[in-house]
Every structure is written in C-alpha cells, then in structure tokens.
Coordinates of C-alpha atoms in Angstrom, one line a residue:
X20 CA 135.0 -64.2 148.1
X21 CA 133.0 -62.8 145.1
X22 CA 133.6 -59.2 144.3
X23 CA 130.7 -56.8 144.8
X24 CA 130.2 -54.4 141.9
X25 CA 129.4 -50.9 143.1
X26 CA 127.1 -49.1 140.6
X27 CA 127.3 -45.3 140.7
X28 CA 124.2 -43.2 140.0
X29 CA 122.7 -39.8 140.6
X30 CA 120.2 -39.8 143.4
X31 CA 117.1 -38.6 141.6
X32 CA 114.1 -40.9 141.4
X33 CA 114.6 -41.3 137.6
X34 CA 118.3 -42.1 137.9
X35 CA 117.7 -44.7 140.7
X36 CA 114.9 -46.3 138.6
X37 CA 117.2 -46.5 135.6
X38 CA 120.1 -47.9 137.7
X39 CA 117.7 -50.4 139.3
X40 CA 117.1 -52.0 135.9
X41 CA 120.8 -52.4 135.4
X42 CA 121.4 -53.9 138.8
X43 CA 118.5 -56.4 138.3
X44 CA 120.0 -57.6 135.0
X45 CA 123.4 -58.0 136.5
X46 CA 122.0 -59.9 139.5
X47 CA 120.1 -62.2 137.2
X48 CA 123.4 -62.9 135.4
X49 CA 124.9 -63.9 138.8
X50 CA 126.7 -60.8 139.8
X51 CA 126.6 -59.2 143.3
X52 CA 125.9 -55.5 143.1
X53 CA 125.6 -52.4 145.4
X54 CA 124.0 -49.1 144.3
X55 CA 126.0 -46.0 145.3
X56 CA 124.5 -42.5 144.9
X57 CA 126.8 -39.7 143.8
X58 CA 125.8 -36.1 144.1
X59 CA 126.5 -34.0 141.0
X60 CA 126.7 -30.2 140.5
X61 CA 123.7 -30.4 138.2
X62 CA 121.5 -31.8 141.0
X63 CA 122.4 -28.9 143.2
X64 CA 121.8 -26.1 140.6
X65 CA 118.5 -24.7 139.4
X66 CA 120.1 -22.7 136.6
X67 CA 118.9 -23.4 133.1
X68 CA 120.6 -26.4 131.4
X69 CA 121.7 -24.1 128.5
X70 CA 123.7 -22.1 131.0
X71 CA 125.3 -24.8 133.0
X72 CA 125.8 -27.5 130.3
X73 CA 124.8 -31.2 130.4
X74 CA 128.2 -32.3 131.6
X75 CA 127.4 -31.2 135.2
X76 CA 125.2 -34.3 135.5
X77 CA 127.9 -36.8 134.6
X78 CA 131.3 -35.4 135.5
X79 CA 131.0 -36.3 139.2
X80 CA 129.9 -39.8 138.4
X81 CA 132.8 -40.2 135.9
X82 CA 135.3 -38.9 138.4
X83 CA 134.0 -41.3 141.1
X84 CA 134.3 -44.2 138.6
X85 CA 137.8 -43.2 137.6
X86 CA 138.9 -42.8 141.2
X87 CA 137.7 -46.3 142.1
X88 CA 134.9 -45.2 144.3
X89 CA 132.5 -47.1 142.2
X90 CA 133.0 -49.8 139.5
X91 CA 130.2 -49.0 137.1
X92 CA 128.4 -45.7 136.2
X93 CA 124.9 -45.5 134.7
X94 CA 124.0 -42.4 132.8
X95 CA 121.1 -41.1 130.7
X96 CA 123.1 -41.3 127.5
X97 CA 121.8 -38.0 126.2
X98 CA 123.4 -36.3 129.3
X99 CA 127.0 -37.4 128.3
X100 CA 129.3 -35.0 126.6
X101 CA 130.1 -36.1 123.1
X102 CA 133.9 -36.1 123.8
X103 CA 135.0 -39.5 125.0
X104 CA 136.6 -39.9 128.5
X105 CA 140.0 -41.7 128.0
X106 CA 139.8 -43.1 131.5
X107 CA 136.5 -45.0 130.8
X108 CA 135.0 -47.5 128.5
X109 CA 131.4 -47.4 127.2
X110 CA 130.8 -51.0 128.1
X111 CA 127.1 -51.3 127.3
X112 CA 124.2 -49.6 125.7
X113 CA 121.1 -51.5 126.9
X114 CA 118.0 -51.9 124.8
X115 CA 116.6 -48.5 124.3
X116 CA 113.3 -47.3 125.7
X117 CA 110.8 -45.5 123.4
X118 CA 112.8 -42.3 122.5
X119 CA 109.8 -40.1 121.7
X120 CA 108.9 -37.0 123.6
X121 CA 105.5 -37.0 125.5
X122 CA 102.9 -34.4 126.1
X123 CA 101.3 -34.3 129.6
X124 CA 98.4 -31.8 129.3
X125 CA 95.4 -30.8 131.4
X126 CA 92.1 -32.3 130.7
X127 CA 93.6 -35.1 128.6
X128 CA 94.3 -32.7 125.7
X129 CA 96.6 -33.7 122.8
X130 CA 99.0 -31.2 121.2
X131 CA 96.6 -30.3 118.4
X132 CA 93.8 -29.7 120.9
X133 CA 95.8 -27.1 123.0
X134 CA 94.4 -23.7 122.2
X135 CA 96.4 -20.6 121.1
X136 CA 97.8 -19.0 124.2
X137 CA 98.2 -22.3 126.1
X138 CA 101.3 -22.3 128.3
X139 CA 103.6 -25.3 127.7
X140 CA 106.6 -25.9 130.0
X141 CA 109.9 -27.5 129.0
X142 CA 113.5 -27.2 130.1
X143 CA 114.7 -28.0 126.6
X144 CA 115.5 -25.4 124.0
X145 CA 115.2 -28.2 121.4
X146 CA 111.6 -28.9 122.4
X147 CA 110.9 -25.2 122.6
X148 CA 112.2 -24.5 119.1
X149 CA 110.2 -27.3 117.6
X150 CA 107.0 -26.3 119.5
X151 CA 107.5 -22.7 118.3
X152 CA 108.0 -23.9 114.7
X153 CA 104.5 -25.4 114.7
X154 CA 103.2 -21.9 114.7
X155 CA 100.1 -22.5 116.8
X156 CA 100.4 -19.5 119.1
X157 CA 101.4 -21.3 122.4
X158 CA 103.6 -19.7 125.1
X159 CA 106.6 -21.9 125.8
X160 CA 107.9 -21.4 129.3
X161 CA 111.3 -22.7 130.6
X162 CA 111.1 -24.9 133.7
X163 CA 113.5 -27.0 135.8
X164 CA 112.9 -29.7 138.4
X165 CA 112.2 -33.5 138.5
X166 CA 109.4 -35.2 136.7
X167 CA 106.9 -34.9 139.7
X168 CA 107.7 -31.2 140.1
X169 CA 106.9 -30.6 136.4
X170 CA 103.8 -32.7 136.4
X171 CA 102.5 -30.8 139.4
X172 CA 102.7 -27.5 137.5
X173 CA 100.0 -28.9 135.2
X174 CA 97.9 -30.3 138.0
X175 CA 97.9 -27.0 139.9
X176 CA 97.0 -25.0 136.8
X177 CA 100.4 -23.1 136.5
X178 CA 100.9 -24.7 133.1
X179 CA 98.5 -26.2 130.5
X180 CA 101.1 -28.9 129.6
X181 CA 104.6 -30.0 129.9
X182 CA 106.8 -32.0 127.4
X183 CA 108.9 -34.8 128.9
X184 CA 110.9 -37.8 127.7
X185 CA 108.5 -40.7 127.4
X186 CA 111.3 -43.1 128.5
X187 CA 111.7 -41.3 131.8
X188 CA 108.0 -41.5 132.5
X189 CA 108.0 -45.2 131.6
X190 CA 110.9 -45.9 134.0
X191 CA 109.1 -44.1 136.8
X192 CA 105.8 -45.9 136.1
X193 CA 104.1 -42.7 135.1
X194 CA 102.9 -43.5 131.6
X195 CA 99.4 -42.7 132.8
X196 CA 100.3 -39.0 132.8
X197 CA 100.9 -38.9 129.1
X198 CA 98.1 -37.5 127.0
X199 CA 100.0 -37.9 123.7
X200 CA 103.3 -39.5 122.6
X201 CA 104.6 -37.0 120.1
X202 CA 105.3 -38.2 116.5
X203 CA 109.0 -37.6 115.6
X204 CA 107.6 -35.8 112.5
X205 CA 106.4 -33.1 114.9
X206 CA 109.3 -33.3 117.4
X207 CA 112.5 -35.1 116.9
X208 CA 113.9 -36.3 120.3
X209 CA 117.4 -35.4 121.7
X210 CA 120.3 -37.5 120.4
X211 CA 120.3 -40.8 122.4
X212 CA 117.1 -40.0 124.2
X213 CA 115.7 -43.1 125.9
X214 CA 119.1 -44.8 125.9
X215 CA 121.3 -45.6 128.9
X216 CA 125.1 -45.6 128.8
X217 CA 126.9 -48.0 131.2
X218 CA 130.6 -47.2 131.8
X219 CA 133.4 -48.9 133.6
X220 CA 137.2 -48.1 133.9
X221 CA 139.0 -48.7 130.7
X222 CA 141.4 -51.2 132.4
X223 CA 138.7 -53.2 134.1
X224 CA 138.3 -55.8 131.3
X225 CA 136.4 -58.3 133.4
X226 CA 133.7 -55.8 134.3
X227 CA 133.6 -54.5 130.7
X228 CA 133.1 -58.1 129.4
X229 CA 130.3 -58.8 131.9
X230 CA 128.5 -55.5 131.1
X231 CA 128.8 -56.0 127.3
X232 CA 127.7 -59.6 127.3
X233 CA 124.9 -59.1 129.7
X234 CA 123.5 -55.7 128.7
X235 CA 124.6 -54.4 125.3
X236 CA 122.0 -54.2 122.5
X237 CA 123.7 -53.9 119.1
X238 CA 120.8 -52.1 117.4
X239 CA 120.4 -49.5 120.2
X240 CA 124.2 -48.9 120.2
X241 CA 124.3 -48.3 116.4
X242 CA 121.3 -45.9 116.5
X243 CA 122.6 -43.7 119.3
X244 CA 126.2 -43.8 117.8
X245 CA 124.8 -42.2 114.6
X246 CA 122.7 -39.7 116.5
X247 CA 125.6 -38.6 118.8
X248 CA 128.1 -38.5 115.9
X249 CA 125.7 -36.0 114.2
X250 CA 125.6 -34.0 117.4
X251 CA 129.4 -34.1 117.9
X252 CA 130.0 -32.8 114.4
X253 CA 127.5 -30.0 114.8
X254 CA 129.1 -28.9 118.1
X255 CA 132.1 -27.9 116.1
X256 CA 130.0 -25.4 114.3
X257 CA 126.5 -25.3 115.8
X258 CA 125.1 -24.5 119.3
X259 CA 121.5 -24.5 118.1
X260 CA 118.8 -26.8 119.5
X261 CA 119.5 -30.2 117.9
X262 CA 117.3 -33.2 117.5
X263 CA 118.1 -36.6 116.0
X264 CA 116.6 -40.1 115.7
X265 CA 118.0 -43.2 114.0
X266 CA 115.9 -46.3 113.3
X267 CA 117.0 -49.7 112.1
X268 CA 115.1 -50.4 108.9
X269 CA 114.9 -53.1 106.3
X270 CA 116.4 -52.3 102.9
X271 CA 117.5 -54.2 99.8
X272 CA 121.1 -54.6 98.9
X273 CA 122.5 -54.7 95.3
X274 CA 121.5 -58.3 94.9
X275 CA 118.0 -57.7 96.1
X276 CA 118.5 -59.3 99.5
X277 CA 116.8 -57.9 102.6
X278 CA 119.4 -56.2 104.9
X279 CA 119.2 -54.0 108.0
X280 CA 120.3 -50.4 107.6
X281 CA 120.2 -47.2 109.7
X282 CA 117.8 -44.4 108.8
X283 CA 118.8 -41.2 110.5
X284 CA 116.8 -38.0 110.7
X285 CA 118.1 -34.7 112.1
X286 CA 117.0 -31.2 112.9
X287 CA 118.9 -28.0 113.7
X288 CA 118.2 -24.3 113.7
X289 CA 119.5 -21.4 111.7
X290 CA 120.6 -18.1 113.3
X291 CA 117.0 -16.9 112.6
X292 CA 115.6 -19.9 114.6
X293 CA 114.2 -21.5 111.4
X294 CA 114.4 -25.3 111.7
X295 CA 116.4 -27.3 109.1
X296 CA 115.7 -30.9 108.5
X297 CA 117.7 -33.7 106.8
X298 CA 117.7 -37.4 106.6
X299 CA 120.0 -40.2 105.3
X300 CA 120.3 -44.0 105.3
X301 CA 123.6 -45.9 105.9
X302 CA 125.1 -49.2 106.9
X303 CA 124.8 -50.4 110.5
X304 CA 128.6 -50.8 110.6
X305 CA 129.1 -47.1 109.5
X306 CA 126.9 -45.3 112.1
X307 CA 129.5 -42.6 112.9
X308 CA 130.0 -41.8 109.3
X309 CA 126.3 -41.5 108.7
X310 CA 126.0 -39.1 111.6
X311 CA 128.8 -36.9 110.4
X312 CA 127.5 -36.9 106.9
X313 CA 124.1 -35.7 108.1
X314 CA 125.7 -33.0 110.2
X315 CA 127.6 -31.8 107.2
X316 CA 124.4 -31.6 105.2
X317 CA 122.7 -29.5 108.0
X318 CA 125.6 -27.1 108.1
X319 CA 125.5 -26.7 104.4
X320 CA 121.8 -25.9 104.6
X321 CA 122.6 -23.1 107.1
X322 CA 122.6 -24.5 110.6
X323 CA 123.6 -21.9 113.2
X324 CA 127.3 -21.3 113.9
X325 CA 128.8 -21.8 117.3
X326 CA 128.0 -19.0 119.7
X327 CA 128.0 -20.6 123.2
X328 CA 130.2 -23.0 125.3
X329 CA 131.0 -26.3 123.6
X330 CA 128.8 -29.1 124.8
X331 CA 125.7 -26.9 125.4
X332 CA 123.4 -28.4 122.9
X333 CA 119.9 -27.5 124.2
X334 CA 118.9 -31.1 124.9
X335 CA 117.7 -30.9 128.5
X336 CA 117.8 -33.7 131.0
X337 CA 114.3 -34.9 131.5

C-alpha cells in the first residue's frame, strides 16, 4: 500500500493556497498526499510581529513535523528563523514568485500619486522604514490581519493604501487589487520574500529525494540563500529593518565567456533610522559567502547594533 504523505501547513487562506501548489506538484509526480492544518501561536495573537517574532508562525509546524504528526511542512520562507533546525532538512525551495512588494491603494493610485498626509498601512517595520525614507509626508500606520482584512481597510476608507507581498496576492488570485508593483529601487523586499521552504525530517531520505527532485529550483535556492545569509549575519549585530534581493544575472568570466552569477542588494537602518544600502556580485556556488560579505559591509557603514530579541528582523508575514 502506497504511503500517504501528510503535508503540514498553517490554516490561513494564503498558507493553504501555497500548500495547495505543493500538493498538486507532488500528485502530478505520482505521490499520494493529504493536507493537515496546524494551528500556530502566531495565528492566535494580534500583537505586532516585531514583539512576538516571526518564529511563532513556524515553530508549531516544525514541532509537528519532528514529532511525526506530518511528513512535510510548507512555510513562507521569510517566516523561518535563520538558525537551522537540526531535526529537519530543507528539502526544496520551489521556483520563487515575484518577490516585490505591492501597493494596493484607493482610486487606483500609484505610490507617487498618493498625497502628503495619506495613511498607508503595513505590518512590517522594513516597509515602514523604506516608505518613511522616501520623505513624501505619508502617515505609516501599523496593521495586522490577513490579506482580505488589510484590503478591506482601504475599501472602507480607513486607510488610503496598504503594502503587501505581491507573491501572496498572486497565490490568492488577488492581483487585481494591486495598483503598483513597487520597484526594488524604492523598496527592497524581505529576505526570501516570495519563496517557499519545504521541509521534511532529516532522516526521511526518501521524502527528501522526492521533494528535491520534484520541487527544487536551483536559481531560487541560491538567491534566497544569499539573502538569508545576509540576514543571519546582521542578526548577530543588527535588529533594524532589513531588506534584501538577489537576482541571477549574466556576467563575463576571465576568459570572456558568459556565466551566471548572483547580484545581491541589501538595505538596513542606522540607529538614527537612516537607510544604508549596499550591493555585491558573487558566484552562484558561493551564495552564503556573498550574503555574509554584504552584511559585513552594511555593518561597517553603520547598521544598527542589536537591541531586541534575536530573530525579530522587522520583515512581517504578509
């Protein structure tokens, strides 16, 4: 009798949509799957993300996986703590969705068309810091809740706009709500935004092989590895809002041949909430080193020193 793979997920509409894409891919590969919802402390709390930390969205899922209650866990990769869990293997990073942030504004307005005094909602200190840095006189207001809850605040006039992850809106079939996809030059996304992380138990080699061979995308894995290595290095000495984005680009090697390399951009804040930016290019096979090197540059430039609990990085969850 063929084994049924139990896929653990949070119960939110977005989490279920993300997990549905994984389940469908596995079924197309011939696997039998069952989706199992797991309640997490983050789903039960309305406290700001910066207070409770992103790990609350993933710890219960990881515990259920390690205990054998599920065989696979699907996470929004940006919600995972940077420290690895020795019980688990990161078996696959599927092809990444568009990582940009998206503006959903009243009357079809773009970011540049929002007037001074406009109220923009976001649950992410990273987004808030970058909006403030544009210096256009908006009021940035912290919010929590799922995507529909946030969008309704614009519809009912409570807010003039909200900023959300474009990938989440795409997975929910809500791209029509976007009035502008924000250029990373204006707003760098959270490290690993738009990417999923698919985990299994470290000793479940058959499942790991299935997930890697069916789902893993090498370019997406390299890009988010660089971004999260930057984040991990900054967490040792920085609790400021952090943004990062790596792209696979074509470059020339010493012999003039076209090769693929990683281009990484990062942003972090000083204690005075000034934004520092840096960029670098490295080899696809050295993604972690590239991320650590860019973090070191940002710290040298004056990125803020640690002042909050480790793992609170201001990324938000939507």
